[in-house]
CSV table of C-alpha atoms and ligand atoms in Angstrom, one decimal:
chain,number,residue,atom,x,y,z
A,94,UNK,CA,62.2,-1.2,-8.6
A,95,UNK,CA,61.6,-4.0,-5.9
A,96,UNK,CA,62.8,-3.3,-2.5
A,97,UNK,CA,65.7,-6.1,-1.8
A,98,UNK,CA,63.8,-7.7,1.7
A,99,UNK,CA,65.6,-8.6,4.2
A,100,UNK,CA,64.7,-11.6,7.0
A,101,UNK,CA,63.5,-11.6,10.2
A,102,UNK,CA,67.5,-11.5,11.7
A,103,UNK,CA,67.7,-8.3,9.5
A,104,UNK,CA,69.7,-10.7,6.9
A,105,UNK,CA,69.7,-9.5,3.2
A,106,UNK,CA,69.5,-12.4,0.1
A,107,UNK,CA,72.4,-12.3,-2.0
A,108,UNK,CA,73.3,-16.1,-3.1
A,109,UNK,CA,71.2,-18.6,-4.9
A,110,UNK,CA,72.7,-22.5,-4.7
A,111,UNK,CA,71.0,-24.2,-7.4
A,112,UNK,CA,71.0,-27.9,-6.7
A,113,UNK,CA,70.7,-29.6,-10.3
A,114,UNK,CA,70.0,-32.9,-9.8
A,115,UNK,CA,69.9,-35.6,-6.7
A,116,UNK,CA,72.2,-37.9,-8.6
A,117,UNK,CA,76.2,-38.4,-8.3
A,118,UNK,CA,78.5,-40.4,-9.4
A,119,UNK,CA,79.9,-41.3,-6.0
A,120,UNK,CA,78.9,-42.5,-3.2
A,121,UNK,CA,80.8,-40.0,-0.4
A,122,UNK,CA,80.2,-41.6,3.2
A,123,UNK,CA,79.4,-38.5,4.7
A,124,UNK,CA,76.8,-37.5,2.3
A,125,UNK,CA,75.7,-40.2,0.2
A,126,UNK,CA,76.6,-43.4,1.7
A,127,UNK,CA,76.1,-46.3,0.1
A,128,UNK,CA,73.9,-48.4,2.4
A,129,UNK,CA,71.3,-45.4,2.2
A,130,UNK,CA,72.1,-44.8,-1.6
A,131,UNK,CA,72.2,-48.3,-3.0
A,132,UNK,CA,70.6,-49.8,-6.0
A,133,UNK,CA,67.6,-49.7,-4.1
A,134,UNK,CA,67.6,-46.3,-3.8
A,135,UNK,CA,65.3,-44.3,-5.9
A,136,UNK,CA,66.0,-40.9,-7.6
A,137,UNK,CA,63.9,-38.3,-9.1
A,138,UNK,CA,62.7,-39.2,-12.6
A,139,UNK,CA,64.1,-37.1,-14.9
A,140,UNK,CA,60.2,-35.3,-15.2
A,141,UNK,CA,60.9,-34.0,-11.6
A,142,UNK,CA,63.8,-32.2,-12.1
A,143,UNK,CA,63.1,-28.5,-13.2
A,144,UNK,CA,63.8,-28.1,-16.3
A,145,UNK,CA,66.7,-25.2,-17.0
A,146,UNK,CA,64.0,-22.6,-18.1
A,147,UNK,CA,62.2,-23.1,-15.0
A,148,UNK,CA,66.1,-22.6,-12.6
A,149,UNK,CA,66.5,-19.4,-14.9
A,150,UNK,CA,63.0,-18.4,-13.7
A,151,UNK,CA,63.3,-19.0,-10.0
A,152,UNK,CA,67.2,-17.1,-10.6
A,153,UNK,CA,65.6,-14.2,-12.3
A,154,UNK,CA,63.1,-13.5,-9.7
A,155,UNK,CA,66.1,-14.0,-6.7
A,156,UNK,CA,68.1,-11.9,-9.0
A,157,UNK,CA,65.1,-9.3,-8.8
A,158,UNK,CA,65.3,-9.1,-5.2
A,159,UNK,CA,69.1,-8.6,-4.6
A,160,UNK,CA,70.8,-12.2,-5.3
A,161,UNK,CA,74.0,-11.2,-7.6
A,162,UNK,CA,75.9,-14.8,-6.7
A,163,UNK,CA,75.1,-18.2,-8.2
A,164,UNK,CA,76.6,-21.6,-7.3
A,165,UNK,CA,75.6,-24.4,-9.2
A,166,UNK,CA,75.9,-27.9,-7.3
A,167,UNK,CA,74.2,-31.3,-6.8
A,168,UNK,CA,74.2,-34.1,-6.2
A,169,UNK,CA,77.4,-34.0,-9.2
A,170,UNK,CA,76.1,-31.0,-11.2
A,171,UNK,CA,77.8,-32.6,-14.1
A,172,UNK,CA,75.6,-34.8,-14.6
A,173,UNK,CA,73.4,-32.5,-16.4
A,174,UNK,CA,73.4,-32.8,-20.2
A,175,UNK,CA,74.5,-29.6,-22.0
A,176,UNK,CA,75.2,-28.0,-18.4
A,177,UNK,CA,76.7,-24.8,-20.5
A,178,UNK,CA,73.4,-24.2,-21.9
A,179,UNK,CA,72.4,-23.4,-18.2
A,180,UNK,CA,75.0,-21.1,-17.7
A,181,UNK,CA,74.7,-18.9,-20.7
A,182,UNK,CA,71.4,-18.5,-19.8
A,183,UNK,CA,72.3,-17.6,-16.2
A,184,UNK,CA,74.9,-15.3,-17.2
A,185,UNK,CA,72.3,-13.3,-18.9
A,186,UNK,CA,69.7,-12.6,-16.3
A,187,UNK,CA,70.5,-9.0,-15.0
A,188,UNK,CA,72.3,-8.5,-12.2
A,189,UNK,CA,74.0,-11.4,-11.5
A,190,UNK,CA,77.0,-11.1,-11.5
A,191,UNK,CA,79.1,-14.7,-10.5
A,192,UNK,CA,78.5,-17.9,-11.4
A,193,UNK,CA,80.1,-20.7,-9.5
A,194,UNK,CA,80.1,-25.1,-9.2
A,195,UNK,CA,81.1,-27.1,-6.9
A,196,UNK,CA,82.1,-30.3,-8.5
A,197,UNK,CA,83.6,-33.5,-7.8
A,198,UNK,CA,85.5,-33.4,-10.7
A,199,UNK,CA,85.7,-37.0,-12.1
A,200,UNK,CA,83.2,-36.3,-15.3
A,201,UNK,CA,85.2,-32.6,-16.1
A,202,UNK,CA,87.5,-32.8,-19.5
A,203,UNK,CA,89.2,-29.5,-20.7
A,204,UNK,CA,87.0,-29.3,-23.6
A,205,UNK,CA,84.3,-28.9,-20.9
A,206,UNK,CA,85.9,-26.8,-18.5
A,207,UNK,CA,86.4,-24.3,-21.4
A,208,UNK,CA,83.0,-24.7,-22.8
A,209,UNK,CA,81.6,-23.7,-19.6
A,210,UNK,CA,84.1,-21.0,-18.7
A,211,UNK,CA,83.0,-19.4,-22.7
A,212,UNK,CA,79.4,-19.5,-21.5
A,213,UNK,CA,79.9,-17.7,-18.7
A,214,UNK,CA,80.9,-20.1,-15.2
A,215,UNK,CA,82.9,-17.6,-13.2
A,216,UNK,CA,83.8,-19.8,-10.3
A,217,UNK,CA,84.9,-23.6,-10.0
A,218,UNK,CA,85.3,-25.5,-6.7
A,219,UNK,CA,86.5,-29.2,-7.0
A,220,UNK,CA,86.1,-31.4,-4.3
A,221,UNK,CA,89.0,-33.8,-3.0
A,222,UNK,CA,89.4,-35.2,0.5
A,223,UNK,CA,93.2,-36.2,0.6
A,224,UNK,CA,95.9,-37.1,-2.0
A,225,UNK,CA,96.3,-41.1,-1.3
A,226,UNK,CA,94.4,-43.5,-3.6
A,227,UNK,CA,92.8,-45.7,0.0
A,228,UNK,CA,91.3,-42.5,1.6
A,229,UNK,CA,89.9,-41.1,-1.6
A,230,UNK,CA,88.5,-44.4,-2.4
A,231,UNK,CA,87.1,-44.9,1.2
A,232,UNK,CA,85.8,-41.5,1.4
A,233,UNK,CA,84.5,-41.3,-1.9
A,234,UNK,CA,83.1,-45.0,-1.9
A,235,UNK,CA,83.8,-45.0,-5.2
A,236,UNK,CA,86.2,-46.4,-7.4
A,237,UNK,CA,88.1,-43.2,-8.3
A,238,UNK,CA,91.5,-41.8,-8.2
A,239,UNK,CA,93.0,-38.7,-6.4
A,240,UNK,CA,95.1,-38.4,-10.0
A,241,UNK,CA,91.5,-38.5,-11.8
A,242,UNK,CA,90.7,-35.4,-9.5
A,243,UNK,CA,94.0,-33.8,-9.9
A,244,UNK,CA,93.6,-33.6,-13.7
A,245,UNK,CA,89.9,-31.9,-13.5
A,246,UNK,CA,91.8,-29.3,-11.3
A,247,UNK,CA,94.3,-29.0,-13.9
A,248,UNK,CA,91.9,-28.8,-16.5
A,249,UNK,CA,89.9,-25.7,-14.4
A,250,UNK,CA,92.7,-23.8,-14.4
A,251,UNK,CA,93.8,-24.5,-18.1
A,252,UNK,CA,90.4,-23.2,-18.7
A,253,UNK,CA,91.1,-19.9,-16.5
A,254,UNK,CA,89.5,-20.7,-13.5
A,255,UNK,CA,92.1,-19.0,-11.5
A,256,UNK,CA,92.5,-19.7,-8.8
A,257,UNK,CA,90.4,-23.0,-8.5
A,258,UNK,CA,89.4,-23.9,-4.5
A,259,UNK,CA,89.4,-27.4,-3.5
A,260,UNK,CA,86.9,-28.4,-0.6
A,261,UNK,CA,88.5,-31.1,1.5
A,262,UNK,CA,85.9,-32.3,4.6
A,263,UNK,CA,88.1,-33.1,7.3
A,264,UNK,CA,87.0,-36.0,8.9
A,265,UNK,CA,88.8,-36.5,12.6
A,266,UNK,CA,90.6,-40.4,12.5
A,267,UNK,CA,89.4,-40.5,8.7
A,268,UNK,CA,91.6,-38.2,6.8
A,269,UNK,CA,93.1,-35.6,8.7
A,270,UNK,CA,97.0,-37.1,7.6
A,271,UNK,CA,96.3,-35.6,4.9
A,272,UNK,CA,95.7,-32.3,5.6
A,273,UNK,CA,99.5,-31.1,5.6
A,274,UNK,CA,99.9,-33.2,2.5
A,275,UNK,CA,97.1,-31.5,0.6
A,276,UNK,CA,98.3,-28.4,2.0
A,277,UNK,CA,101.8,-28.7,0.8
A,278,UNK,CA,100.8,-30.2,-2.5
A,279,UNK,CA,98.8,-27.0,-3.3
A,280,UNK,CA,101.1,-24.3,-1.9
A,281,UNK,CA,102.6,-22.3,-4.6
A,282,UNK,CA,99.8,-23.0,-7.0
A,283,UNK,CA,97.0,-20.6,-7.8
A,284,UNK,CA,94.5,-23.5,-5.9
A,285,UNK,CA,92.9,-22.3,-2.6
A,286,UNK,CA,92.4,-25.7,0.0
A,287,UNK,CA,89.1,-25.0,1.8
A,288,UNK,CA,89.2,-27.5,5.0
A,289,UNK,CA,86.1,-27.8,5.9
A,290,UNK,CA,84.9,-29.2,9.0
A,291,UNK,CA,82.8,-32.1,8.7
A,292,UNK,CA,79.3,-31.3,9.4
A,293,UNK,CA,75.7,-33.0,10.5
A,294,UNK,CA,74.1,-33.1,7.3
A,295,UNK,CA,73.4,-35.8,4.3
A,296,UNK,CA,72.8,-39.4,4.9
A,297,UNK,CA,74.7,-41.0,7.6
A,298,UNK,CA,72.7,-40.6,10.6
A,299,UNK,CA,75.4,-41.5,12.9
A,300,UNK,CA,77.1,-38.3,12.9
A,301,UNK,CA,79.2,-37.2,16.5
A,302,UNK,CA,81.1,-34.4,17.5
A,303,UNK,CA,83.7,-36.1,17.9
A,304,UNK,CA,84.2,-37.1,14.6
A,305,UNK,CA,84.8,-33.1,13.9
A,306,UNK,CA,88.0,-32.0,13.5
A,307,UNK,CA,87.9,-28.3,14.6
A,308,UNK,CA,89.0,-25.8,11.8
A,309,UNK,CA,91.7,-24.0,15.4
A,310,UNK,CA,93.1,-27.4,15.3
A,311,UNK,CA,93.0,-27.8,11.6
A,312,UNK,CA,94.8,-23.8,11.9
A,313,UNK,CA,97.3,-24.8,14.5
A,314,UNK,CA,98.9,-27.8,12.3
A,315,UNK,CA,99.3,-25.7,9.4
A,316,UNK,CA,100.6,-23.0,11.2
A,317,UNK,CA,103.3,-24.9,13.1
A,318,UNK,CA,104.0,-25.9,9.0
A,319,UNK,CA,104.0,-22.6,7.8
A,320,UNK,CA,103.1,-20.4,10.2
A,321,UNK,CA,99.3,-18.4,8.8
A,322,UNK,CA,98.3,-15.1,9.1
A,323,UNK,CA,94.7,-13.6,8.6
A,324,UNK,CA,93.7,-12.9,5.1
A,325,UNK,CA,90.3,-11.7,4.4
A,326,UNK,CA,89.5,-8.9,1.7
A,327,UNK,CA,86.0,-8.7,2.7
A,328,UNK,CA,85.2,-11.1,5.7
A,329,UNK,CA,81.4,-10.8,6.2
A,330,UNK,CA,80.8,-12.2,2.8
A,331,UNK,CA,82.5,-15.5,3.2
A,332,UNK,CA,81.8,-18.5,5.1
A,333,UNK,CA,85.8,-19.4,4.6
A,334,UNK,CA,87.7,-18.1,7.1
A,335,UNK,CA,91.1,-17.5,4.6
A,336,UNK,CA,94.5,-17.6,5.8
A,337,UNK,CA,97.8,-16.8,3.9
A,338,UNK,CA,101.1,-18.6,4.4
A,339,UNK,CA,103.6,-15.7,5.6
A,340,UNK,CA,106.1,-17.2,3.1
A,341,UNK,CA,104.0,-16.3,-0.2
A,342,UNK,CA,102.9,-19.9,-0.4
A,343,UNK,CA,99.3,-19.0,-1.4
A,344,UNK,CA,96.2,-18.9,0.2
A,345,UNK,CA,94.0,-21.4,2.6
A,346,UNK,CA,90.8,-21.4,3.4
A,347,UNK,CA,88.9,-23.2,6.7
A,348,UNK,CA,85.1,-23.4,7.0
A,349,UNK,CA,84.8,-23.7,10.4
A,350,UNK,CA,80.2,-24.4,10.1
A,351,UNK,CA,80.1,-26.4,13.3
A,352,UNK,CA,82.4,-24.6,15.8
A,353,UNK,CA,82.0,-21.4,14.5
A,354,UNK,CA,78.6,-20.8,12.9
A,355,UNK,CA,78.3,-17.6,10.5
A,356,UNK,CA,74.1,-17.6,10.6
A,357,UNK,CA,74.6,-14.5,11.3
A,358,UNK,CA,75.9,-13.3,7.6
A,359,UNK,CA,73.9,-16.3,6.1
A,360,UNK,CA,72.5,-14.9,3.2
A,361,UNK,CA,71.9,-17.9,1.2
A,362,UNK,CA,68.6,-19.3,-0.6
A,363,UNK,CA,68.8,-23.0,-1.5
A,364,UNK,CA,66.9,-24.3,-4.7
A,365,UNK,CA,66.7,-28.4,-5.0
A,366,UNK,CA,66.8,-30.2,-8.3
A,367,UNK,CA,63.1,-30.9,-7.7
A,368,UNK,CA,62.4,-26.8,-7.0
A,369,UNK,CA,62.1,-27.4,-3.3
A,370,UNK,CA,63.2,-23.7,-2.0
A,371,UNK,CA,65.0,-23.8,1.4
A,372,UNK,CA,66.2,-20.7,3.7
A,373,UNK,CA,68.6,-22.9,5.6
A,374,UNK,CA,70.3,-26.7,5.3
A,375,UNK,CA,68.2,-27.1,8.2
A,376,UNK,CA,64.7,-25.2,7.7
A,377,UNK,CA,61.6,-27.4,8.2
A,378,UNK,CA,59.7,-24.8,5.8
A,379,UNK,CA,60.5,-25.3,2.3
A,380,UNK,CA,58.4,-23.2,-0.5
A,381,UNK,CA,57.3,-26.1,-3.6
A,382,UNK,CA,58.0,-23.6,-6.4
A,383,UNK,CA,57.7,-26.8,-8.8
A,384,UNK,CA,54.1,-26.8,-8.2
A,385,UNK,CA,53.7,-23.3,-8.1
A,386,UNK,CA,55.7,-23.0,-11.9
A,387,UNK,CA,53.5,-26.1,-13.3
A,388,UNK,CA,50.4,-26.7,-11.9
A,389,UNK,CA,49.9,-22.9,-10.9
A,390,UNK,CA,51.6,-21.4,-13.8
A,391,UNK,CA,52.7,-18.4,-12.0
A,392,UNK,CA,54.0,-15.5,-13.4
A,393,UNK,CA,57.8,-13.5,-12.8
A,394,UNK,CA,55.7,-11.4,-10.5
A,395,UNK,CA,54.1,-14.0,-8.5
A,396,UNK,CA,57.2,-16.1,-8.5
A,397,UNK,CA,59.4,-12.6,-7.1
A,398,UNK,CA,56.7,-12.3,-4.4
A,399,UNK,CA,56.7,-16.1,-3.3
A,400,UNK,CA,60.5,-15.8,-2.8
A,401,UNK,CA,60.4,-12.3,-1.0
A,402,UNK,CA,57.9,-13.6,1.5
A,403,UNK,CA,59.9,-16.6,2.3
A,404,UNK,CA,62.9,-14.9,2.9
A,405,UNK,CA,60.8,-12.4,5.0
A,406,UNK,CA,59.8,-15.0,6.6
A,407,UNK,CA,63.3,-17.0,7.8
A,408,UNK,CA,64.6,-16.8,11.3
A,409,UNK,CA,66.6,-19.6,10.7
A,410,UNK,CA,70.3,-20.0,12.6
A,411,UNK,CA,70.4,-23.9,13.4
A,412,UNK,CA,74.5,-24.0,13.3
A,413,UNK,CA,74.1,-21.0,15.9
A,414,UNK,CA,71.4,-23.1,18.1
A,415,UNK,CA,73.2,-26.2,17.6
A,416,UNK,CA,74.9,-26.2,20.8
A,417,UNK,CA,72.3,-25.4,22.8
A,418,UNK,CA,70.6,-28.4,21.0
A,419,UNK,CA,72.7,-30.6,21.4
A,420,UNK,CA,70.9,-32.9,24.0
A,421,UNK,CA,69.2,-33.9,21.1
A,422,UNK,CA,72.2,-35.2,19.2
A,423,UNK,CA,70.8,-34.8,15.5
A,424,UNK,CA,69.1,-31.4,13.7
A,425,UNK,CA,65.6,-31.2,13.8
A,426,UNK,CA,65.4,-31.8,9.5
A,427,UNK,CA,68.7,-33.6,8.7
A,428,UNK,CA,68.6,-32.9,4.8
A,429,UNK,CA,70.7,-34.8,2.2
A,430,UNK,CA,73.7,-33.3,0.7
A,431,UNK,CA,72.6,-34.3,-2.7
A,432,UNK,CA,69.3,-32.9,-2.5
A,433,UNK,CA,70.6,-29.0,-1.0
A,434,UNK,CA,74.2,-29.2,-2.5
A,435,UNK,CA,76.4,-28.0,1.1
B,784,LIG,N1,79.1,-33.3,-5.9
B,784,LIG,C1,79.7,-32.0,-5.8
B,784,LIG,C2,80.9,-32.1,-4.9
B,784,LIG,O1,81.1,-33.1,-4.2
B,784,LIG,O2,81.7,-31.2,-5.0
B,784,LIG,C3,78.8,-30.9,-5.3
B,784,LIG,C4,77.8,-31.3,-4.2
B,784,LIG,S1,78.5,-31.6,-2.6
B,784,LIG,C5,77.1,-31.9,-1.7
B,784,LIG,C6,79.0,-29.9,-2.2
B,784,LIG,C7,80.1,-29.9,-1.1
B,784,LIG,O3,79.5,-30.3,0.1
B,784,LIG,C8,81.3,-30.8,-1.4
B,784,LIG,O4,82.5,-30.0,-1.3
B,784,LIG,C9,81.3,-31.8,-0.2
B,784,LIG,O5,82.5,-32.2,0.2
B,784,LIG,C10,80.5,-31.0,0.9
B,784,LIG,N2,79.9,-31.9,1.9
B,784,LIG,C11,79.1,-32.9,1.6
B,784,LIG,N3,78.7,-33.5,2.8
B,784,LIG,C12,79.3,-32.8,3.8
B,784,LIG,C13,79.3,-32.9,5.2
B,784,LIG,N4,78.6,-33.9,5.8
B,784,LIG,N5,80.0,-32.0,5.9
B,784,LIG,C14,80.7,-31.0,5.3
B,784,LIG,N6,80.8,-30.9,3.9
B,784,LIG,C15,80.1,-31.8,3.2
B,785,LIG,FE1,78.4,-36.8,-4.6
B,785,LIG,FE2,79.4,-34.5,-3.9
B,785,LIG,FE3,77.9,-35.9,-2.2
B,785,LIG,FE4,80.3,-36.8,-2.7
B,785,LIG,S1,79.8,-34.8,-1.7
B,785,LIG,S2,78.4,-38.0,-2.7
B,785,LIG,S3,80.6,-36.1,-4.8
B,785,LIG,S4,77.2,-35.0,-4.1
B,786,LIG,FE1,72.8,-20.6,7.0
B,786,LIG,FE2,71.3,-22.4,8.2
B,786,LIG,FE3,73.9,-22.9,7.8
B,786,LIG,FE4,73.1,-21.1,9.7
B,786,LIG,S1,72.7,-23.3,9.7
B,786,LIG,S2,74.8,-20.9,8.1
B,786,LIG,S3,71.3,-20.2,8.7
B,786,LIG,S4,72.3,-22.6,6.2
């Protein structure tokens, strides 16, 4: 039996994110923009990405050393062919326990939210930003459709995902009208809203605080709505902050990762599509396990001890410092979205 380690903050590792590919179907402007993500930009080759035996490796190995939550995410992780395949292979590794996606949605029928609910997918978070077709198609720099969006939520929770969250990034002067819409369209539905507060990561370098629409403002609207009170079966294991409307309208959510950091429960591992692991959004150190499963052909033991030393190793708390740092505007690493998955 391997001793679960802990980091240097005293933090144990429970959650894998498993990033399956840098590629997505949309071009959001606070994560993939479309001036850095263009036609001239290039992805991995499809040689670079791990393959899914090697992700059920590197998820055995965290599961080894205490990780019982998966969340599979992108770049759109439904862009990976036979993406079910994955998960039944996931949900077979010992000790895990949940499997969640975040999504955006546009590429999920019903035929494939049930064929990954069968294999085993837990969890599914669907990504939508407001409910009127100019900000969706703004924000998204894409072409889509809040309806197109609405109908993958549908489909999750014909499939059982119950209840499905929805991650809406508040933007401050972008979308926040639509924060009481969303809210109201959701109430009474078995759909958690997770507003999240738009944060300095992914491609556009111009990010400002004052393009943050703090999750105690985002509180106060809704409250003055429908007035909130504190909901939270086991706080420390959550980054949401959930909320339920005192009428029995349901439950909310607000991610609050710039103005009220939670490094200190952060017990996250972060695996890229290219097997680039990372301790935090931010950390400078990354661990290349691609190399280490192909060119040094490590075995489960090797790979368990790699992992267990980086996380040994991690003192990272950048939201917490990012105050103090903020003479210098931007994080130190200022990683894409698409290549970490949020
Ligand atoms: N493509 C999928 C999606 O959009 O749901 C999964 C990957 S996406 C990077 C994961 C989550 O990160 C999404 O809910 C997205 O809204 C959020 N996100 C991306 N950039 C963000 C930013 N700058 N600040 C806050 N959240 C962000
Ligand atoms: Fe794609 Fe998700 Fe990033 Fe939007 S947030 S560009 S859907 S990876
Ligand atoms: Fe975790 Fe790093 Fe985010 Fe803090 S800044 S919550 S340590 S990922």
């Amino acid at each position: 039996m391997i001793q679960p380690p802990t980091d240097r903050l005293g933090r144990p590792l429970t959650d894998l994110r498993l990033s399956l590919t840098d590629r997505c179907n949309l071009r959001c402007t606070y994560c993939m923009p479309q001036a850095l993500f263009g036609a001239k930009h290039r992805f991995l080759p499809r040689r670079d990405l791990l393959t899914f035996e090697e992700i059920s490796r590197v998820a055995s190995a965290a599961a080894r050393l205490g990780v019982t939550k998966l969340r599979l995410t992108g770049g759109e992780p439904l862009l990976r062919h036979n993406l079910a395949e994955l998960v039944t292979m996931l949900a077979a590794i010992p000790g895990i326990a949940d499997i969640a996606m975040t999504s955006n949605g546009t590429l999920l029928s019903a035929e494939h939210a049930l064929a990954l609910r069968q294999a085993g997918l837990t969890r599914l978070t669907i990504s939508l930003d407001a409910l009127d077709a100019p900000t969706v198609a703004a924000m998204s720099g894409s072409r889509i459709s809040p309806e197109q969006v609405l109908r993958a939520i549908d489909h999750a929770l014909g499939a059982g995902f119950v209840p499905v969250k929805v991650n809406m990034v508040v933007q401050a002067g972008v979308n926040e009208h639509a924060i009481i819409p969303m809210a109201a369209h959701f109430r009474h539905k078995p759909v958690i809203v997770r507003f999240i507060e738009y944060m300095d990561v992914g491609g556009p370098q111009d990010w400002r605080h004052s393009q943050v629409l703090a999750a105690r403002e985002i509180h106060r609207r809704l409250d003055a709505c429908w007035p909130l009170e504190p909901f939270d079966p086991a706080p420390s294991a959550h980054v949401a902050r959930d909320y339920r409307y005192g009428d029995g309208g349901g439950v909310i959510g607000l991610i609050a990762a710039v103005s009220q950091p939670f490094c200190r429960s952060c017990s996250r591992l972060r695996l890229s599509a290219q097997g680039m692991v990372h301790g935090c959004l931010f950390a400078s150190g990354a661990l290349d396990l691609r190399h280490a499963l192909r060119e040094e052909e490590v075995d489960d033991q090797r790979l368990t001890a790699l992992l267990s030393g980086l996380w040994q190793r991690r003192e990272d708390r950048y939201s917490e410092l990012r105050h103090s740092r903020h003479d210098a505007a931007q994080p130190p690493v200022k990683p894409f979205m698409g290549q970490l998955g949020g």
